[in-house]
XYZ file of C-alpha atoms in Angstrom:
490
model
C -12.499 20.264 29.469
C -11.269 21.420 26.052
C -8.524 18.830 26.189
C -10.954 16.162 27.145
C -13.103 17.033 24.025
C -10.324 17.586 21.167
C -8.764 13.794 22.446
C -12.612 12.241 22.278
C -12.873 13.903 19.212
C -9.530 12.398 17.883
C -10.532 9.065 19.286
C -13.900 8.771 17.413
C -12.550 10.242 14.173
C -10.258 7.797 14.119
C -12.014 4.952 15.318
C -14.587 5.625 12.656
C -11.637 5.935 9.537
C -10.032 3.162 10.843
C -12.947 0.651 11.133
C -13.837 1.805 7.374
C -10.372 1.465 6.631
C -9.821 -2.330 8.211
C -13.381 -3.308 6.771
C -12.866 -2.291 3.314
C -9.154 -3.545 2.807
C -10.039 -7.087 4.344
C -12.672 -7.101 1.387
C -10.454 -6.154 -1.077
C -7.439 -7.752 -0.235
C -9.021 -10.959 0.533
C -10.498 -10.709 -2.878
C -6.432 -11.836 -4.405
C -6.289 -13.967 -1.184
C -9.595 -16.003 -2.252
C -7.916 -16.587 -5.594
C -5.188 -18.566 -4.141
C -7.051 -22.302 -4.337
C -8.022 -20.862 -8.226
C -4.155 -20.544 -9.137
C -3.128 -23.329 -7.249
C -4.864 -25.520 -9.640
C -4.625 -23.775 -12.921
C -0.932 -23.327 -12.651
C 1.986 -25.743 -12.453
C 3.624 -25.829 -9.057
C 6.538 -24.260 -11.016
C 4.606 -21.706 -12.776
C 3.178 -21.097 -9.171
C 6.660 -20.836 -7.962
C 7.930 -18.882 -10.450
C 4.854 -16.252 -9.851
C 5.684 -15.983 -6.525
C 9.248 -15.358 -6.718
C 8.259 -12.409 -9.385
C 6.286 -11.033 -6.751
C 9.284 -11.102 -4.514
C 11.396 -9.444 -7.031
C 8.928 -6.329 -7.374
C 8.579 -6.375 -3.624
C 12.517 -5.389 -3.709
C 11.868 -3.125 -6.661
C 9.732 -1.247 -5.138
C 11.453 0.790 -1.966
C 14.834 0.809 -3.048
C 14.235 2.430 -6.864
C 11.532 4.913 -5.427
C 14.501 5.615 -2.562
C 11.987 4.962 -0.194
C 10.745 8.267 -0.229
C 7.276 7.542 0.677
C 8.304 6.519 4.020
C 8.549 10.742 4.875
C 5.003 11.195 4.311
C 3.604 10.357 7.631
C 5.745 12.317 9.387
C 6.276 15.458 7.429
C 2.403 16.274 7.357
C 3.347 17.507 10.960
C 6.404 19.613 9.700
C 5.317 21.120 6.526
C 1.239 20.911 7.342
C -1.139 23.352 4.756
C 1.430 22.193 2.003
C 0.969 18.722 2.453
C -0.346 18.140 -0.964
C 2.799 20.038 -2.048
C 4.822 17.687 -0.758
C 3.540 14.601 -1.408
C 3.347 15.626 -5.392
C 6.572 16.919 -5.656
C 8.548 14.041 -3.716
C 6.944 11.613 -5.867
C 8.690 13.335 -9.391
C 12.104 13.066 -7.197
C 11.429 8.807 -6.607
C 10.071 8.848 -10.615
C 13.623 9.922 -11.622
C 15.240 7.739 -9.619
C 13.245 4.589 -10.962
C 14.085 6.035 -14.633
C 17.718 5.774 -13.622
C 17.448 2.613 -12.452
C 15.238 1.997 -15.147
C 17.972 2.640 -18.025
C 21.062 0.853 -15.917
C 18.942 -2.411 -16.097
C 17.793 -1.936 -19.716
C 21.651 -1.768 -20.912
C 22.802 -4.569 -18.236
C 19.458 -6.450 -18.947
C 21.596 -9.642 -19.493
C 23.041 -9.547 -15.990
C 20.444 -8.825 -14.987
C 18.593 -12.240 -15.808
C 21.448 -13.982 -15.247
C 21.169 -12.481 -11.705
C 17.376 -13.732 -11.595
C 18.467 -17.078 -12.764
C 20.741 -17.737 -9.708
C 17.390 -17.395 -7.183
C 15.470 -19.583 -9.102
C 13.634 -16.989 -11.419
C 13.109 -17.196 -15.306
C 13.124 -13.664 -15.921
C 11.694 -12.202 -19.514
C 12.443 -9.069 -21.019
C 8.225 -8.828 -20.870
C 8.539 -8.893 -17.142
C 10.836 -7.050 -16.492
C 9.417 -4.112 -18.440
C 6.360 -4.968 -16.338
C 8.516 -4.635 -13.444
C 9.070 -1.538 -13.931
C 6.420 0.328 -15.022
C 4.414 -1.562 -11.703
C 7.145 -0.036 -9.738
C 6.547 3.678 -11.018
C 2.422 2.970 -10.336
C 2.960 1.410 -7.166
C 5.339 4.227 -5.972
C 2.078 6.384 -6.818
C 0.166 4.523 -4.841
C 1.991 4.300 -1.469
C 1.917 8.133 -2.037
C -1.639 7.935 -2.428
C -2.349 6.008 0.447
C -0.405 6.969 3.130
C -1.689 10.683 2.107
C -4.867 9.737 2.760
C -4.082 7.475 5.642
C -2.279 10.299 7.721
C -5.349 12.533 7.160
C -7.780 9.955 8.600
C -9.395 9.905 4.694
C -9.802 6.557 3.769
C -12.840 6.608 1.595
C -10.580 7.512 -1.875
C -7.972 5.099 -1.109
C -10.391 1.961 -0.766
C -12.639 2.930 -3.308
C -9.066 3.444 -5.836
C -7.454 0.174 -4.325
C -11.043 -1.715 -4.988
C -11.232 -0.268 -8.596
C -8.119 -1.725 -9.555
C -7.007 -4.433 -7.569
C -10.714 -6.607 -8.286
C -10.513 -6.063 -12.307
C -7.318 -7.223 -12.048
C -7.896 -10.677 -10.313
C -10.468 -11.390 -11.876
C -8.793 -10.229 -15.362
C -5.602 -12.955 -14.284
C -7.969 -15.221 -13.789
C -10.041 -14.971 -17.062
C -6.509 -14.832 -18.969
C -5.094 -18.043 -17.369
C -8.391 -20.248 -18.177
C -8.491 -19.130 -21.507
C -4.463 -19.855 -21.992
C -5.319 -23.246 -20.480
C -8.544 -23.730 -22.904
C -6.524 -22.839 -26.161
C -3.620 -25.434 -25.090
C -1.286 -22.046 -24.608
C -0.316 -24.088 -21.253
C 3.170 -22.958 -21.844
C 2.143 -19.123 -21.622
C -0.124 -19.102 -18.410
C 2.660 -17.381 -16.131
C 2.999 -14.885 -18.957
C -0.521 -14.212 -18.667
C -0.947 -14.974 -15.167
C 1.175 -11.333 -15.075
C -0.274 -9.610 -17.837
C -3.684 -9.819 -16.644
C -3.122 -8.595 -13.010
C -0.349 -6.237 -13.437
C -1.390 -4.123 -16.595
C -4.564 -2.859 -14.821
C -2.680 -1.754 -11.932
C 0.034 -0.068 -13.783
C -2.815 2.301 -15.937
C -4.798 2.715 -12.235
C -1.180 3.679 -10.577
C 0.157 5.836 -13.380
C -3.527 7.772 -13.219
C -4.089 7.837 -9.527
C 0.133 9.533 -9.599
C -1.310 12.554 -12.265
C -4.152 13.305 -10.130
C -1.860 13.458 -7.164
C 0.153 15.862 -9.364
C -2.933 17.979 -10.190
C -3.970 18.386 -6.558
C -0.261 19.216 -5.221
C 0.514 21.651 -8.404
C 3.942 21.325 -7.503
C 6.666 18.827 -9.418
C 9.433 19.969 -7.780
C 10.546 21.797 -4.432
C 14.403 21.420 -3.758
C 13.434 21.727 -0.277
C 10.735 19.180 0.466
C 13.310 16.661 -2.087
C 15.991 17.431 0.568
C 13.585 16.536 3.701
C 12.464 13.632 2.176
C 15.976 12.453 1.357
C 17.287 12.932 5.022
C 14.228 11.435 6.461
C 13.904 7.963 3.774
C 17.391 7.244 2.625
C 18.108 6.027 6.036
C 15.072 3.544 5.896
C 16.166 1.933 2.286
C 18.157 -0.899 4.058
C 15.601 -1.029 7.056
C 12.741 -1.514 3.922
C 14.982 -3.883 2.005
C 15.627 -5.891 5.124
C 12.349 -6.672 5.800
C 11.705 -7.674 2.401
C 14.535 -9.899 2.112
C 13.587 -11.097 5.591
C 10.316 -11.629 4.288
C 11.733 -13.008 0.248
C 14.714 -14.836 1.708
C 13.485 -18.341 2.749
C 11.221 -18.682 -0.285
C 14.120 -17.802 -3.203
C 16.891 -19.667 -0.896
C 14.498 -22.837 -0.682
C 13.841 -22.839 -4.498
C 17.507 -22.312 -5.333
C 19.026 -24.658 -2.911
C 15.986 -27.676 -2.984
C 13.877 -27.546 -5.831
C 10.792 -25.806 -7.026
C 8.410 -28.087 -5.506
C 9.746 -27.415 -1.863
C 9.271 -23.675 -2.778
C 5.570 -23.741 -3.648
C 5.297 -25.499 -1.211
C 6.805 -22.581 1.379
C 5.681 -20.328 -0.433
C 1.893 -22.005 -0.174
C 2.484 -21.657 3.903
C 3.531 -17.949 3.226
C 0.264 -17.085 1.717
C -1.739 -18.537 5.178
C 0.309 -16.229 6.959
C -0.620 -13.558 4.508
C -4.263 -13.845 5.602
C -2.696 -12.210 9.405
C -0.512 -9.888 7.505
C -3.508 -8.130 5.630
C -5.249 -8.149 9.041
C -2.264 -6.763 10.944
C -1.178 -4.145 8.119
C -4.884 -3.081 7.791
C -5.547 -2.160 11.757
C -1.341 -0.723 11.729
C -2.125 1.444 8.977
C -5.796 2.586 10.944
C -3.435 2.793 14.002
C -0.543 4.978 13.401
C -2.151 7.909 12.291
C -3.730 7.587 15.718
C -0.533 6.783 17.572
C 1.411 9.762 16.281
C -1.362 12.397 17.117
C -1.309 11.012 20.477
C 2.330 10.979 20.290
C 2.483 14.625 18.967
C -0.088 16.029 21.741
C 1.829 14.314 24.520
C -0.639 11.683 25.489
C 1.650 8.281 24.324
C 0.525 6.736 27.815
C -3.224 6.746 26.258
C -1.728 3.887 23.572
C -0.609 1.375 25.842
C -3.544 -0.473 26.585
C -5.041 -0.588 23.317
C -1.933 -1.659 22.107
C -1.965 -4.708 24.901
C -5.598 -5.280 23.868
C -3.984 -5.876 19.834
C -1.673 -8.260 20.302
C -3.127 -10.155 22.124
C -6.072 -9.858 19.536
C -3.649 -10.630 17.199
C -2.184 -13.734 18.716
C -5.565 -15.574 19.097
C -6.101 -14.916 15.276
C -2.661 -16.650 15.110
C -3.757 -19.798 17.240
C -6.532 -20.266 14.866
C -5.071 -20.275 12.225
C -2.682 -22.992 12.987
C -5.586 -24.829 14.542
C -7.764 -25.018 11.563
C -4.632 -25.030 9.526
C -4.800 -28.686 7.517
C -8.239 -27.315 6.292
C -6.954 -24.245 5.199
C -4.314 -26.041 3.369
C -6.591 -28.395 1.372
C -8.835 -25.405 0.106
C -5.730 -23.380 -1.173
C -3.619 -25.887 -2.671
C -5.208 -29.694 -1.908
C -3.269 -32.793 -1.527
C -0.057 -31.968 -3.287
C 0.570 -28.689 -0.593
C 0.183 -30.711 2.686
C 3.446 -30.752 3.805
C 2.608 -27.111 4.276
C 0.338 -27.690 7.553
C 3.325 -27.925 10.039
C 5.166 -24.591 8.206
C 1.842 -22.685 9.368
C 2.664 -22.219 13.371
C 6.199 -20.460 13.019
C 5.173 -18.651 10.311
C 2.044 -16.732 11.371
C 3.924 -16.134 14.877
C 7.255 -14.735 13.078
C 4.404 -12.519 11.334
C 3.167 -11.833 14.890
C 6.277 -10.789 16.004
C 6.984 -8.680 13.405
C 3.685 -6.910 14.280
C 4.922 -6.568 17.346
C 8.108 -4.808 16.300
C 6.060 -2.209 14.842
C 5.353 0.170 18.149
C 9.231 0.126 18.806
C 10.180 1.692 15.104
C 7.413 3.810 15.217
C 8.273 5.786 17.926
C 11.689 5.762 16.262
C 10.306 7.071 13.129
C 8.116 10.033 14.544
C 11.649 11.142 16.163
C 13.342 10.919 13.001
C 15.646 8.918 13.814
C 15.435 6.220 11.003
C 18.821 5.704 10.765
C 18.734 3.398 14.435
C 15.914 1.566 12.916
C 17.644 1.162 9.400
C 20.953 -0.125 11.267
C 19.166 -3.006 14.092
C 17.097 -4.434 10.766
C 19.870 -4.951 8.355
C 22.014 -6.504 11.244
C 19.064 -9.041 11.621
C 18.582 -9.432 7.868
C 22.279 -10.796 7.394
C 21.240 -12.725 10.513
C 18.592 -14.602 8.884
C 20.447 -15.463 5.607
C 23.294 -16.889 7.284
C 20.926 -18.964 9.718
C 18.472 -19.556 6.211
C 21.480 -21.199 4.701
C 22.966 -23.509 7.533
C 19.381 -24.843 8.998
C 18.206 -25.924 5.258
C 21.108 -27.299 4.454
C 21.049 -29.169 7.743
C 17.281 -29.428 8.034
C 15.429 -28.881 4.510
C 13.227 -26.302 3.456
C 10.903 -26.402 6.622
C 13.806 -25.003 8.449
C 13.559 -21.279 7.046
C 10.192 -20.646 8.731
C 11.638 -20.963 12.011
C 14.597 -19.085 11.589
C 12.849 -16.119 10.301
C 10.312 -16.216 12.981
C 13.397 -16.347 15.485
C 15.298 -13.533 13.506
C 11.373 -11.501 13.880
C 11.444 -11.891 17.623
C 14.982 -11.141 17.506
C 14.363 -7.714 15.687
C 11.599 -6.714 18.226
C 14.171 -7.325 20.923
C 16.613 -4.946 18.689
C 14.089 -2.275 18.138
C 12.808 -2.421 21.759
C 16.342 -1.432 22.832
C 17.001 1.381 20.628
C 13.802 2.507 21.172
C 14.320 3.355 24.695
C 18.207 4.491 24.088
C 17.476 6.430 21.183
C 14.125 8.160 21.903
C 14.352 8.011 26.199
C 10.848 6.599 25.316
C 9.498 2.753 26.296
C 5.969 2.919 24.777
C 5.363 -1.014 25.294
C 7.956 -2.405 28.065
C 10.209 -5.520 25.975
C 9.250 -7.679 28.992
C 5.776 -7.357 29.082
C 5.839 -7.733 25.046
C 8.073 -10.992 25.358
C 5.843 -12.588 27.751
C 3.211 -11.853 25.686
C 5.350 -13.119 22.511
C 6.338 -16.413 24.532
C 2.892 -17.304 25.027
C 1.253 -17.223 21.756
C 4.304 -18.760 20.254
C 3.865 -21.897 22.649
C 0.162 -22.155 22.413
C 1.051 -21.927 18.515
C 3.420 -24.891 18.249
C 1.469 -27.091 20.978
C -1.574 -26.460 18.907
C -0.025 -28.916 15.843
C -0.194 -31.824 18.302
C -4.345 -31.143 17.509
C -3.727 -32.479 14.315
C -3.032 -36.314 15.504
C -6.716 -36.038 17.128
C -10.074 -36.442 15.634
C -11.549 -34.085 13.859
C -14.362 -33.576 16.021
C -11.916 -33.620 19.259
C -10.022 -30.887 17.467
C -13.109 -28.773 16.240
C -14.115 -28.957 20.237
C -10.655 -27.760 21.661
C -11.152 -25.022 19.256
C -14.893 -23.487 20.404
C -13.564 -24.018 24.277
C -10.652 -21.572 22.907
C -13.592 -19.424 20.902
C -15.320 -19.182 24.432
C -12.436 -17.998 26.357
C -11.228 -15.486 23.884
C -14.557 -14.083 23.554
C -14.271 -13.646 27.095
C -11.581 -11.860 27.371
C -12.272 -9.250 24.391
C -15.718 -8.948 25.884
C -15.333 -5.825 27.957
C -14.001 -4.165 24.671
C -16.531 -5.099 22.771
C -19.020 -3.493 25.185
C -16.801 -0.293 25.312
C -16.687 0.074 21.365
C -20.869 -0.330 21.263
C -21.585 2.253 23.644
C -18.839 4.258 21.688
C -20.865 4.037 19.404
C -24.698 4.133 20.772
C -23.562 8.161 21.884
C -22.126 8.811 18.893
C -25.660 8.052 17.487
C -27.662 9.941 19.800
C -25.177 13.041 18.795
C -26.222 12.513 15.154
């Protein structure tokens, strides 16, 4: 009976975080997301470009200069438990001198360095890349941040620190770029563009990575440094693989066809952004979940709920490709439309990376990072090569499918070293697959909807509405009365 309480108890505490959690990023993070149609029309479709790119850059910065340490947070809270402050503040000082180094080799080499940056299609500044750095030493702070607070089930100090930084920012961008446009400093707006989001959240980072060194008293612990170290080092290609997965088509489009094909892919990759801040915000509610379940023995307990989320996930998918053209016209207008037919491979290569995410986990709580490190770079150099013979072949549109087919191909990777690694098969591949299959199909038939009237279209979609509701009924129900006892407790 004891058991029966603790796991309810565990199931409401984190069904509670992680609806506060999910609720409160999708506000913030759609906050930048909303700004998309704003920048699409005060910028150039070159200074666009050239933003996004940047972004791309410090999403590469990020996990290989910090050495990826981060990534040992979830798990060692289980290992080194009372201490886990300790930890988390003395790890970070060990991924701040690595960024230093890293820091200093690109100061003295700066020249290659843009030269380097050049060659994918990015103008790069000394400005930015001083802001590149000192973003990557506050972001660093703040994946420490979070997934400290994430792994406790705490998620009221994270939202409130991500909402206190992340909506001055925007806004500040914004403000920045309309005045550079009002005082004919048209030439300056991706310069400012930067300035005003990425100074805020380099002073909220390089704050909220003191406090973190305040509450963990410790700076450094040669022990923890060498348990992060065997844990993350592993997981520096696996991180850098996604990214380039996830960089790849939009820097090899812009180098090998033009600017104006890459804001335009890179347009489409913001759509599929709205599914990614969905998916990351219920994984990162999820896995503190999963592992407890996985650390008390009860991994069969996931299964279903897990069924229950991608399928979830996969009507969110359909709908967006459904209501896609509209979509397109309020984030970019008339110039993006090409974009529509990039939106059904995308979002479903996003799905399928979502997918992936039960097979590394389990990989991950076993510590063996190395197995998911090794399947992810192999489909990484996968995706380039097929990046750079269906463009050249196909143009630009080409590199959403091939990175949606390298994502389903990495599920099928991780699936299989899952089970050889771990002797564990949380979610069978062939169940997943089918499930994978099916979305994918209903994804692509769904751009035939666009040749119909708009009313026609609109109907196909609230007959879809119906059924899905439908099927997600029964949960519904379940989560209400959840949360009717949980009242009558209180």
């Amino acid at each position: 009976m004891s058991e029966k309480n603790s796991a309810a108890s565990l199931n409401k505490t984190a069904f509670k975080a992680g609806i506060f959690y999910i609720v409160a990023q999708l506000f913030v993070r759609g906050i930048t997301f909303l700004m998309t149609p704003v920048f699409t029309r005060l910028l150039t479709q070159e200074q666009f470009n050239q933003y996004k790119l940047f972004e791309s850059w410090l999403l590469i910065f990020g996990p290989v200069m910090s050495l990826c340490l981060w990534r040992s947070v979830e798990r060692a809270k289980y290992d080194v438990k009372d201490r886990f402050n300790e930890f988390v503040s003395s790890v970070q000082t060990l991924s701040y001198l690595s960024i230093t180094v890293f820091f200093v080799f690109f100061m003295i080499f700066r020249d290659q360095v843009k030269q380097l940056s050049s060659a994918t299609g990015l103008i790069l500044t000394d400005f930015m890349l001083v802001i590149a750095f000192l973003y990557t030493y506050a972001h660093t702070s703040i994946f420490y941040f979070q997934r400290r607070e994430k792994q406790m089930m705490r998620y009221k100090a994270s939202t409130t620190f991500t909402a206190a930084t992340v909506v001055p920012a925007t806004l500040l961008s914004v403000l920045l770029v309309v005045c550079g446009r009002m005082s004919g400093h048209t030439d300056d707006l991706l310069t400012l563009r930067i300035a005003g989001y990425y100074i805020p959240m380099v002073i909220g980072g390089l704050g909220v990575g003191v406090l973190m060194l305040a509450q963990g008293k410790k700076a450094v612990n040669l022990r923890y440094w060498k348990y992060a170290l065997v844990f993350s080092l592993p997981l520096i290609p696996e991180v850098l693989s996604i990214q380039i997965m996830n960089q790849a088509d939009k820097v090899m489009v812009s180098a090998m066809t033009g600017s104006v094909c890459g804001s335009i892919l890179a347009l489409a990759t913001t759509v599929s952004y709205i599914i990614w801040i969905l998916e990351d915000s219920v994984w990162n509610a999820w896995l503190p979940w999963m592992y407890e379940k996985i650390a008390r023995g009860e991994g069969k307990d996931i299964r279903s709920n897990w069924t229950v989320l991608m399928h979830a996930f996969g009507a969110i998918s359909l709908a967006l490709v459904v209501f896609a053209p509209e979509i397109i016209m309020i984030l970019g207008g008339s110039k993006y439309r090409d974009a529509v037919y990039l939106i059904a491979p995308m979002v479903t290569g996003t799905l399928f990376r979502f997918y992936s995410y039960s097979y590394t986990a389990i990989q991950n709580f076993h510590k063996k990072t190395g197995f998911v490190a090794a399947s992810t770079v192999s489909v990484m150099f996968l995706n380039v090569i097929l990046n750079y013979i269906f463009i050249k072949i196909f143009g630009y549109q080409a590199a959403a499918y091939t990175t949606a087919f390298c994502y389903l191909v990495l599920m099928c990777v991780q699936s299989f070293m899952e089970k050889r690694v771990t002797g564990e098969e949380l979610i069978p591949l062939g169940k997943t697959l089918r499930i994978s299959c099916t979305w994918f199909v209903l994804c692509m038939a769904a751009m035939l909807l666009f040749r119909i009237p708009l009313f026609l279209r609109y109907a196909v979609a609230a007959i879809f509405g119906v059924l899905v509701l439908k099927y997600f009924l029964p949960q519904i129900r379940s989560v209400m009365k959840t949360l009717k006892k949980d009242k009558k407790k209180g």
